[in-house]
Coordinates of C-alpha atoms in Angstrom, one line a residue:
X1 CA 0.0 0.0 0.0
X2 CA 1.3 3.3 -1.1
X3 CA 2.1 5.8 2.3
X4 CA 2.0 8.9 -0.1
X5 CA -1.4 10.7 1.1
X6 CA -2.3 13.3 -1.6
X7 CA -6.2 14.4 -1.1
X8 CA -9.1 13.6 1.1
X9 CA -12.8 14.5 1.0
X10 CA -16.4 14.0 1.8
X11 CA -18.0 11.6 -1.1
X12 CA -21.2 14.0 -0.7
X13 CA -19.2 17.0 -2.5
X14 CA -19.0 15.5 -5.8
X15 CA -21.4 13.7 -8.4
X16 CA -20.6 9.9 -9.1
X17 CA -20.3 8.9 -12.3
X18 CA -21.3 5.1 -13.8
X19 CA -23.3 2.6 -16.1
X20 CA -26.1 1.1 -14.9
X21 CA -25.9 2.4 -11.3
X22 CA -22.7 0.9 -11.0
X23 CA -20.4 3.8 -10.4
X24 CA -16.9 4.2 -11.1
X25 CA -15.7 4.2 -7.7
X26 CA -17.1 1.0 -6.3
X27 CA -14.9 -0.7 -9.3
X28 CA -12.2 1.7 -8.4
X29 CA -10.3 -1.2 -8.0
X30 CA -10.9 -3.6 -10.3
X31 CA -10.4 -1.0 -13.1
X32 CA -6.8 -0.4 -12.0
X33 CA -6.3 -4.2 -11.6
X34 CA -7.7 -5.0 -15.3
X35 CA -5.5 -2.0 -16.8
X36 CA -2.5 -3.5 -15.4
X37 CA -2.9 -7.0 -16.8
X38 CA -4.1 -5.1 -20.1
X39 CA -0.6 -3.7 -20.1
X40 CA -1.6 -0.1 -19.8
X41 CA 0.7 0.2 -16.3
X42 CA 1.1 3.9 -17.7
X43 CA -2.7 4.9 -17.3
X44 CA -3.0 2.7 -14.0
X45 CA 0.2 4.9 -12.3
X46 CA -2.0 8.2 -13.5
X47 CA -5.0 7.4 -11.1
X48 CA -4.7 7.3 -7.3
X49 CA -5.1 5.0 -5.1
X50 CA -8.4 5.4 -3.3
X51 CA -9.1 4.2 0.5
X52 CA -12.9 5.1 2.3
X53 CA -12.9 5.0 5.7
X54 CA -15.2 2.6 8.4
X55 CA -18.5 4.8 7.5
X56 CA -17.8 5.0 3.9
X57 CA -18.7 9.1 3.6
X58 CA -14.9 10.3 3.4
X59 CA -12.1 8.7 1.4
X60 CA -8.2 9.2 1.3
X61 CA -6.4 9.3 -2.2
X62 CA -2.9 7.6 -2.0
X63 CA -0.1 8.1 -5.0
X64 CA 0.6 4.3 -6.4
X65 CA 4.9 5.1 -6.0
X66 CA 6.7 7.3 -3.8
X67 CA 8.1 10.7 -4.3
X68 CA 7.9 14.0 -4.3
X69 CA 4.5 15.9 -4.6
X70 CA 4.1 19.0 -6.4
X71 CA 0.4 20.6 -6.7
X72 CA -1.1 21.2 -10.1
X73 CA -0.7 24.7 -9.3
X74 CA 2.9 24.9 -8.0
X75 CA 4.4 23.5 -10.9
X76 CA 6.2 25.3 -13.7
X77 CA 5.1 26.1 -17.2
X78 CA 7.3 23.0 -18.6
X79 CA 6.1 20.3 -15.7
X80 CA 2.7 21.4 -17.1
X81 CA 3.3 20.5 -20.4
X82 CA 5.4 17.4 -20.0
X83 CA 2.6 16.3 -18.0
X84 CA -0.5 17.3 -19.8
X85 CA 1.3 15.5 -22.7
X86 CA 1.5 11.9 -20.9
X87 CA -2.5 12.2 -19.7
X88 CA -3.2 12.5 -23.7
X89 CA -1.3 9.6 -24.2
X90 CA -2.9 7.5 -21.3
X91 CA -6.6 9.5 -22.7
X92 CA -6.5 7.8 -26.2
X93 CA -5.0 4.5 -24.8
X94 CA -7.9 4.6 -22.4
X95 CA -10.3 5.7 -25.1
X96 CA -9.2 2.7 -27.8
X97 CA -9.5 0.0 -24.8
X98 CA -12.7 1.3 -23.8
X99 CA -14.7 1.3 -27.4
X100 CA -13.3 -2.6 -27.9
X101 CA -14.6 -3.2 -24.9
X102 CA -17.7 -1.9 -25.5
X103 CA -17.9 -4.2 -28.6
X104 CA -17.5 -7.7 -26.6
X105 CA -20.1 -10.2 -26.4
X106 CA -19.8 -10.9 -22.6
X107 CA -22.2 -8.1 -20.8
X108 CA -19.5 -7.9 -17.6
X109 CA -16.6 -6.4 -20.3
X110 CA -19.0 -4.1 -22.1
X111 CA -20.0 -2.7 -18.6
X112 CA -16.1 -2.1 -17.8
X113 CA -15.5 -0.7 -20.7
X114 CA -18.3 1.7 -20.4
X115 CA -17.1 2.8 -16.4
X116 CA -13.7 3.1 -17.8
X117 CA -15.0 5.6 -20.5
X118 CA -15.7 7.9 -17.1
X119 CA -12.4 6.4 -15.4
X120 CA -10.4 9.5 -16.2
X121 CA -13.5 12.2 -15.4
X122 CA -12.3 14.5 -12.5
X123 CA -13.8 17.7 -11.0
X124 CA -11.2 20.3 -11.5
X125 CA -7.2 21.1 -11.8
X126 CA -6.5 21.3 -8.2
X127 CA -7.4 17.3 -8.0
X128 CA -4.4 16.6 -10.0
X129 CA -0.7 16.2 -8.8
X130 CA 2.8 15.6 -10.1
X131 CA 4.6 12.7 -8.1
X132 CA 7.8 12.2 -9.5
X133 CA 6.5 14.8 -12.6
X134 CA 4.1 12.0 -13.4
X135 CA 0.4 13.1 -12.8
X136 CA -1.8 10.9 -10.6
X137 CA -5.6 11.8 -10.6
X138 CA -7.2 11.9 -7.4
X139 CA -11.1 11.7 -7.5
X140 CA -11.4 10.1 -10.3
X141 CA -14.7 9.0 -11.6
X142 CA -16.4 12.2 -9.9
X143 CA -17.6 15.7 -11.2
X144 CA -18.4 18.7 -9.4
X145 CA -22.3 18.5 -8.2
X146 CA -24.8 20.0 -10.8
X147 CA -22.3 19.1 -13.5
X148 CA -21.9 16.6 -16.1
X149 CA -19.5 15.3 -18.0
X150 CA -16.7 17.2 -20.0
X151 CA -16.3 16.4 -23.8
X152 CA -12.9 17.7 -23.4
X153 CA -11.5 15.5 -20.0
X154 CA -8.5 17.3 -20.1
X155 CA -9.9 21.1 -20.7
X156 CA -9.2 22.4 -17.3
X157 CA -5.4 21.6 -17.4
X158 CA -4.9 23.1 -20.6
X159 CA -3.1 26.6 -21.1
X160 CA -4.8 29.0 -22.9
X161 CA -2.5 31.8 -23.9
X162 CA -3.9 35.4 -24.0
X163 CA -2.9 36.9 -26.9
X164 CA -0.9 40.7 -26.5
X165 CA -3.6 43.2 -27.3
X166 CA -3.1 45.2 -31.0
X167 CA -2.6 48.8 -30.5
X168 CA -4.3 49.8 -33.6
X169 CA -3.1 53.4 -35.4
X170 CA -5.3 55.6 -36.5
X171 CA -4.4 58.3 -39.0
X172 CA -4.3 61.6 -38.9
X173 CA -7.7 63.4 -40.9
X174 CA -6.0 65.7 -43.6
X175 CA -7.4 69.3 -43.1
X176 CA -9.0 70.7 -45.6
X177 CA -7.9 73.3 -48.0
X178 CA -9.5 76.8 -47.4
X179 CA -11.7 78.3 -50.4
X180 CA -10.9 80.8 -51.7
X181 CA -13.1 83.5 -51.2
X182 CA -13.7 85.7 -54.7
X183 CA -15.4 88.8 -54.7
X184 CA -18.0 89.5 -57.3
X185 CA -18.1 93.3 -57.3
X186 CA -16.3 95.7 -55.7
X187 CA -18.2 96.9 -52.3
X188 CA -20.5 100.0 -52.6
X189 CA -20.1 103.2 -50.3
X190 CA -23.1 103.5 -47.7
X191 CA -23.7 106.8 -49.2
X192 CA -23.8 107.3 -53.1
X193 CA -23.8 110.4 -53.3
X194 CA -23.7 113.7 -50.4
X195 CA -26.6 115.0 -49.5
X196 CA -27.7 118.5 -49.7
X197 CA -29.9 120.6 -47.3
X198 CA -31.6 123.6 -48.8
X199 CA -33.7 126.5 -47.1
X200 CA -36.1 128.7 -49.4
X201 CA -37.0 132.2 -48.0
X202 CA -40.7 131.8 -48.9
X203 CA -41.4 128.5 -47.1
X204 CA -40.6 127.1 -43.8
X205 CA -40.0 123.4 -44.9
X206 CA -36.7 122.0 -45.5
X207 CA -35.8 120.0 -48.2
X208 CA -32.9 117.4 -49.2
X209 CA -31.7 117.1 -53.0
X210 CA -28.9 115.2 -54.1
X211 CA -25.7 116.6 -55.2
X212 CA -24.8 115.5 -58.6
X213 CA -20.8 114.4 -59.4
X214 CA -19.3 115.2 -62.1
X215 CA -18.0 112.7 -64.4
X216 CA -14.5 113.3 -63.2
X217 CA -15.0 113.2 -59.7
X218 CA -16.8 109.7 -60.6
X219 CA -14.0 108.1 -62.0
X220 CA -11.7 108.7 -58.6
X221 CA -12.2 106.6 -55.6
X222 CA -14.0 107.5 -52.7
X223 CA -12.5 105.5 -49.5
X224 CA -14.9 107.1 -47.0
X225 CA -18.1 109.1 -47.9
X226 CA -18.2 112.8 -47.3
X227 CA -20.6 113.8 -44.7
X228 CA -23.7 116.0 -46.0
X229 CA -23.3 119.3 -46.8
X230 CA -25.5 122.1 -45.3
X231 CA -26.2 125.1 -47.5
X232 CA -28.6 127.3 -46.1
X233 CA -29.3 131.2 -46.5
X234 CA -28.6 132.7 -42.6
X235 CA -30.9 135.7 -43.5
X236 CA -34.3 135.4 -41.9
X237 CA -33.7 132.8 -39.6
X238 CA -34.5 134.2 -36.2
X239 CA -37.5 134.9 -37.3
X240 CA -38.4 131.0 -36.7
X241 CA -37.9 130.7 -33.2
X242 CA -39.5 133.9 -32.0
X243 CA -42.7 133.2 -33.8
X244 CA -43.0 129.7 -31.7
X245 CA -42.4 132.1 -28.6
X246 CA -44.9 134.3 -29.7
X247 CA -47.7 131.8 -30.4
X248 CA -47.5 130.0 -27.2
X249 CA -47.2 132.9 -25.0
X250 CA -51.1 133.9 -26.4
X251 CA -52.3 130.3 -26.4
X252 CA -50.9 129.7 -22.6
X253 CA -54.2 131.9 -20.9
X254 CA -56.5 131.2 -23.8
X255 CA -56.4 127.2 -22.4
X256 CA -56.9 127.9 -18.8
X257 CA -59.5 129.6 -19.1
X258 CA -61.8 127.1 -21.4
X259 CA -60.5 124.5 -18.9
X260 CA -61.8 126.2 -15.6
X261 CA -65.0 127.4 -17.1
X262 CA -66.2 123.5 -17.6
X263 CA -65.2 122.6 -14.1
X264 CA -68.1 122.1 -12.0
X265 CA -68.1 121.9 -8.4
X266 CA -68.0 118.5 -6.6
X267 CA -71.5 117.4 -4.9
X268 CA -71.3 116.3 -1.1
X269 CA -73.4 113.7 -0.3
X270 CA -73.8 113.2 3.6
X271 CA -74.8 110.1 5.2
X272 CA -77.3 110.3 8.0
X273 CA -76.4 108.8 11.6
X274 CA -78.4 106.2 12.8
X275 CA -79.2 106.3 16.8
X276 CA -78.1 103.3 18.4
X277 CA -81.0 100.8 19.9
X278 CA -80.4 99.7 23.5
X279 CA -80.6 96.1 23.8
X280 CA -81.9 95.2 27.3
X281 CA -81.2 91.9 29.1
X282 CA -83.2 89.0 29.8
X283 CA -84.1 88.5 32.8
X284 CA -82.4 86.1 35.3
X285 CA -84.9 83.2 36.4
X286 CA -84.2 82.2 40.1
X287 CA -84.1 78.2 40.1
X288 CA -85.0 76.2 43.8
X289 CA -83.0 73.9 44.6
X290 CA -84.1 70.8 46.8
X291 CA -83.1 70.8 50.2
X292 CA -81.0 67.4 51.1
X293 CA -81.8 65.7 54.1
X294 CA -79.5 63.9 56.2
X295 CA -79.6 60.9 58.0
X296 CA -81.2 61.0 61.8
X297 CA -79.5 57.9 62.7
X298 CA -76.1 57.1 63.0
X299 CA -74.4 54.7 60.7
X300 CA -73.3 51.3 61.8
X301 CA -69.6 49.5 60.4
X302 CA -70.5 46.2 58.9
X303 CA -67.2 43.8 59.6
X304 CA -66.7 41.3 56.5
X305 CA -66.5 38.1 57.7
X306 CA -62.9 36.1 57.0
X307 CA -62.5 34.0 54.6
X308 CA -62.1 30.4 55.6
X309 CA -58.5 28.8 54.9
X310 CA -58.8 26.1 51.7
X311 CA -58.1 22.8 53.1
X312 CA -54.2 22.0 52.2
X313 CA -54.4 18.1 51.3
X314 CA -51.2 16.0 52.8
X315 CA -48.4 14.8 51.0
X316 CA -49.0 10.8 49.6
X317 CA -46.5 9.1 51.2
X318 CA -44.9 7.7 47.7
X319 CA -45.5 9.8 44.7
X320 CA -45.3 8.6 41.3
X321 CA -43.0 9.9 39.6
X322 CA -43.6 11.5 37.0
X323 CA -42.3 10.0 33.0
X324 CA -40.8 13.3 31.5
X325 CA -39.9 12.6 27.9
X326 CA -36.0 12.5 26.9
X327 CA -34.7 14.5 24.3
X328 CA -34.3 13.9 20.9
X329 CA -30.9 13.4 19.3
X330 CA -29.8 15.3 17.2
X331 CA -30.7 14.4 13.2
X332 CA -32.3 11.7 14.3
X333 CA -35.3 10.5 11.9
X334 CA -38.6 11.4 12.9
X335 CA -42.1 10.5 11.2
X336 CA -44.0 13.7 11.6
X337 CA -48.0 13.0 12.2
X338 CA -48.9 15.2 9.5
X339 CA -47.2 13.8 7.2
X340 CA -47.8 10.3 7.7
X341 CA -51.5 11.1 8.1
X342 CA -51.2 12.0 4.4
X343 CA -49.2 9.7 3.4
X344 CA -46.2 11.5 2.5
X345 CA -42.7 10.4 2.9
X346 CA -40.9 14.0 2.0
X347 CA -39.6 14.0 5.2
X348 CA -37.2 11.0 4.1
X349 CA -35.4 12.6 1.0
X350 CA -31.5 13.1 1.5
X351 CA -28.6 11.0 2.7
X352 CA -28.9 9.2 5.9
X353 CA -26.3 7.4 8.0
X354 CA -27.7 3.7 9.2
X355 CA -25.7 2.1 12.0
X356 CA -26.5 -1.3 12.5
X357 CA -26.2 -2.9 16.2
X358 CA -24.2 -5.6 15.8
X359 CA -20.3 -6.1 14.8
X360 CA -18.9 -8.2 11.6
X361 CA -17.4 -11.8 13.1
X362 CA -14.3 -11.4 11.4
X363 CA -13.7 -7.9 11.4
X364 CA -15.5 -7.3 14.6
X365 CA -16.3 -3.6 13.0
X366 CA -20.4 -3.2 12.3
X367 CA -21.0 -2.6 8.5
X368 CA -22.0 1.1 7.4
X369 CA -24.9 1.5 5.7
X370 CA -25.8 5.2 3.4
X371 CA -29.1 5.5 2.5
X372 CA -29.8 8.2 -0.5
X373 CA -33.7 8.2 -1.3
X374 CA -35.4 10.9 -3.3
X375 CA -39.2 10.4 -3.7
X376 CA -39.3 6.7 -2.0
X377 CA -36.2 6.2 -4.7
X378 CA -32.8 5.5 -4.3
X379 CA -29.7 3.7 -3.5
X380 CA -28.0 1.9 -0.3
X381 CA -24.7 2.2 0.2
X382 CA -22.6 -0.8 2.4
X383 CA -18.8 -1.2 3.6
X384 CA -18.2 -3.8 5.5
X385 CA -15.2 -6.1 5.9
X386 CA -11.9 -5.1 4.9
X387 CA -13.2 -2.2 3.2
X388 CA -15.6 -3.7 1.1
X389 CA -17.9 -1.9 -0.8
X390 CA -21.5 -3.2 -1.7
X391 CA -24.5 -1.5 -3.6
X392 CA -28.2 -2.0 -4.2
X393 CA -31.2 0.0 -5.0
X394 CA -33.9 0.4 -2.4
X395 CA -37.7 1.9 -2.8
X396 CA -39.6 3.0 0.2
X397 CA -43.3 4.0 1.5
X398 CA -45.7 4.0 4.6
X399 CA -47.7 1.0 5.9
X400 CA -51.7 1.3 6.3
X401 CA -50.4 1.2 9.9
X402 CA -48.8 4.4 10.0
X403 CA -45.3 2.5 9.6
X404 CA -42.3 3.3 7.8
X405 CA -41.1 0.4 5.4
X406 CA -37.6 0.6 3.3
X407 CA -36.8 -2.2 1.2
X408 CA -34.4 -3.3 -1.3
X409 CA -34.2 -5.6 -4.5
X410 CA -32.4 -8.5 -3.6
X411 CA -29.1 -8.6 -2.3
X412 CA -26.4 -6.0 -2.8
X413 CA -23.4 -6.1 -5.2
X414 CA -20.2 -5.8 -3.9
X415 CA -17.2 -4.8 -5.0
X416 CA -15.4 -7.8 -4.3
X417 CA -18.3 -10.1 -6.7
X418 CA -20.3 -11.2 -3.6
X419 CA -23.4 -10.6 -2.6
X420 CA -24.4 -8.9 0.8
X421 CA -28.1 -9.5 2.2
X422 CA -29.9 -6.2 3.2
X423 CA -32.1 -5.5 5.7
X424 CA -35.9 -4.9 5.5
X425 CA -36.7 -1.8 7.6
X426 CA -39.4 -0.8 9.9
X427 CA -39.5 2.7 11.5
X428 CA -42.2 3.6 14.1
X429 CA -42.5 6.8 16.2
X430 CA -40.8 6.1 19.9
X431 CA -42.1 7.7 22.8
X432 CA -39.6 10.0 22.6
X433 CA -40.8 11.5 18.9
X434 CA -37.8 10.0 17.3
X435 CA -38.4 7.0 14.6
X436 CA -37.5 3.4 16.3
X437 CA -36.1 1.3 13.5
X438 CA -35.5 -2.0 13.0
X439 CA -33.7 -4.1 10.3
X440 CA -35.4 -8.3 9.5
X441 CA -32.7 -9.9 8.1
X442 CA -33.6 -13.7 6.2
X443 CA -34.9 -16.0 8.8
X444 CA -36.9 -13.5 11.0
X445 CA -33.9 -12.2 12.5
X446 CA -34.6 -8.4 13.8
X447 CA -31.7 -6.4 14.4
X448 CA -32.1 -2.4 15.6
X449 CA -30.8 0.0 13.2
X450 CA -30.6 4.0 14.3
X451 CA -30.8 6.2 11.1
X452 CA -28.9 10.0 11.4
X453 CA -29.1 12.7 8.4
X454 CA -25.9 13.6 6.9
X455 CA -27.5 16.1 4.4
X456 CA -30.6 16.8 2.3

């Protein structure tokens, strides 16, 4: 037996694989056996050496040579390769063996060369180790729970190498070329020609006429415009103003008095006061009021009388005592009334631990027994001996008499090529609320059997 210790771990973390509810694992060993007289020594070193313990729910993975141990992790780029190249060696060998198999006549070689079609199935990287820079598979025949199969076995081991990202150029926009701007006619001044004021003598109003250019003075350029020229005659031009001072001096009292003549004089209208009305009270009513009379004779105290004391009865000279109820352990299985008033065995799905009260004669170790039902389906689990694995399917339901049966077909298969008898249980409620259980063996024999949950 190989001292090398590489993994352990609960069986509940992973997903069996198998063929025909034989899983890979309870063959474990007769898979590495028949690879080694098939000659394939190579793929037998690659897979570990597993070993369960007494109550078959934990299990220790053992390198089959000595050596040093390097994680999957720890080791270098080149151990990687060296050793990812070897597994696809021992994947094809494994993968020819297996479809010839498959092709036999005999039913027990086509059912081992299906379980070693899922031999080299394992849940991740970190289950894999270098001994020696050989890699040996630990948990083998297992996937990670709510996971299949992998097309690709080998698809977590392989290096992927991220490529360097492109730096991608991108070129420069040309700027475009200006337009040139072209200029259709040449810009006009704001003022064509100056402007002329003239001022007649006979007539107030001013007026503007154009000054005509001469057809020299047309052909020069003008940059700026000349402002307007003002030609006017200063004679006569105070007479303006004092005209205006004249006119409003006589229309000034003209106004006022047309304005104050149609004025008419405000009327006043006066409001008459109204007196004030005296409002006089209402008279206050005087109301009698009865006269009270009071007692002539004196009161009298009434004393309550004092209660009597209850009679105290006298201690029995040898109580009962009284049955309290003990506690229940802890996940131990218990038939709730509702349920099996209904008829419903819900309660019962998940993994329970079955210890059975009495030891094996030659190992002097009781057999382990793992029940896994799921809708009054499932599968019971058995070690026994010298580490001897045995499986069967098992079915269970409730009695008409409120009792809990769980039964199997037939005896279980081991993994030695025996056959182990099972037990045909009854579970009642105790008078503790816990479910009493016992196992009947061939031959009446009744044997009690506690069941703890290990999970759901």
């Amino acid at each position: 037996m190989a001292k090398t210790l590489l993994r352990s771990g609960c069986l509940d973390d992973f997903l069996a694989l198998g063929e025909n509810g034989q899983a890979v694992f309870d063959s474990a060993f007769q898979i590495r056996e028949t690879l080694r007289l098939r000659k394939q020594q190579a793929v037998a070193d690659a897979l570990a050496i597993p070993q369960p313990n007494d109550e078959g729910d934990r299990v220790d993975w053992y390198a089959p040579q000595e050596g040093s141990v390097t994680s999957w992790a720890a080791a270098s780029d080149e151990e990687r390769r060296t050793a990812l190249r070897y597994l696809d060696n021992c994947l094809s060998n494994v993968a020819s063996l297996s479809a010839r198999c498959q092709q036999a006549e005999k039913t027990s070689i086509r059912l081992f060369g299906a379980l070693l079609e899922k031999a080299l199935q394992f849940p991740g990287s970190q289950h894999v180790y270098l001994v020696n820079g050989k890699p040996v598979i630990t948990f083998w025949g297992f996937v990670n729970l709510n996971q299949g199969a992998r097309d690709d076995v080998l698809e977590c081991l392989r290096v992927v190498e991220s490529r360097e990202p492109e730096i991608a150029f991108i070129p420069e926009e040309a700027m475009p070329e200006p337009l040139p701007v072209e200029i259709s006619e040449p810009e006009k001044p704001l003022l064509e020609a100056p402007m002329a004021v003239q001022v007649d003598d006979d007539s107030p109003v001013y007026s503007l006429t154009a000054v005509k250019k001469t057809a020299a003075e047309e052909e020069k350029p003008a940059p700026r415009p000349e402002p307007a020229a003002v030609v006017a005659k200063p004679r006569r031009r105070w007479l303006l103003p004092v005209a205006a001072v004249i006119a409003v001096a006589v229309a000034a009292p003209v106004g006022y008095l047309l304005l104050s003549e149609n004025q008419t004089a405000p009327v006043a209208t006066a409001q008459a006061e109204v007196p004030p009305t005296p409002i006089a009270p209402a008279p206050i009513q005087a109301v009698d009021v009865a006269k009270t009379t009071l007692p002539l004779t004196p009161a009298e105290v009434v004393v309550p009388p004092k209660p009597e004391p209850a009679p105290v009865a006298a201690p029995e000279e040898n109580p009962e005592p009284i049955a309290v109820a003990a506690d229940v352990p802890k996940n131990a299985l218990i038939l709730p009334a509702e349920a099996v008033k209904i008829g419903s065995t819900k309660f019962l799905n998940g993994t329970w631990r079955a210890q059975i009260d009495f030891s094996d004669p030659i190992t002097g170790k009781a057999p382990s027994l793992r029940y896994q039902i799921a809708n009054n389906k499932g599968t019971v689990r058995l070690v026994h001996g010298d580490n001897i694995v045995c499986k069967a399917e098992v079915f269970s339901g409730l009695h008409q008499n409120g009792a809990l049966m769980i039964k199997t077909r037939g005896n279980a298969r081991c993994s030695d090529g025996s056959r182990y008898p099972m037990p045909e249980v009854t579970c009642k409620t105790g008078s503790n609320g816990a479910a009493v259980c016992t196992g009947r063996y061939e031959g009446d024999k009744v044997i009690p059997i506690t069941f703890r949950k290990v999970s759901n």
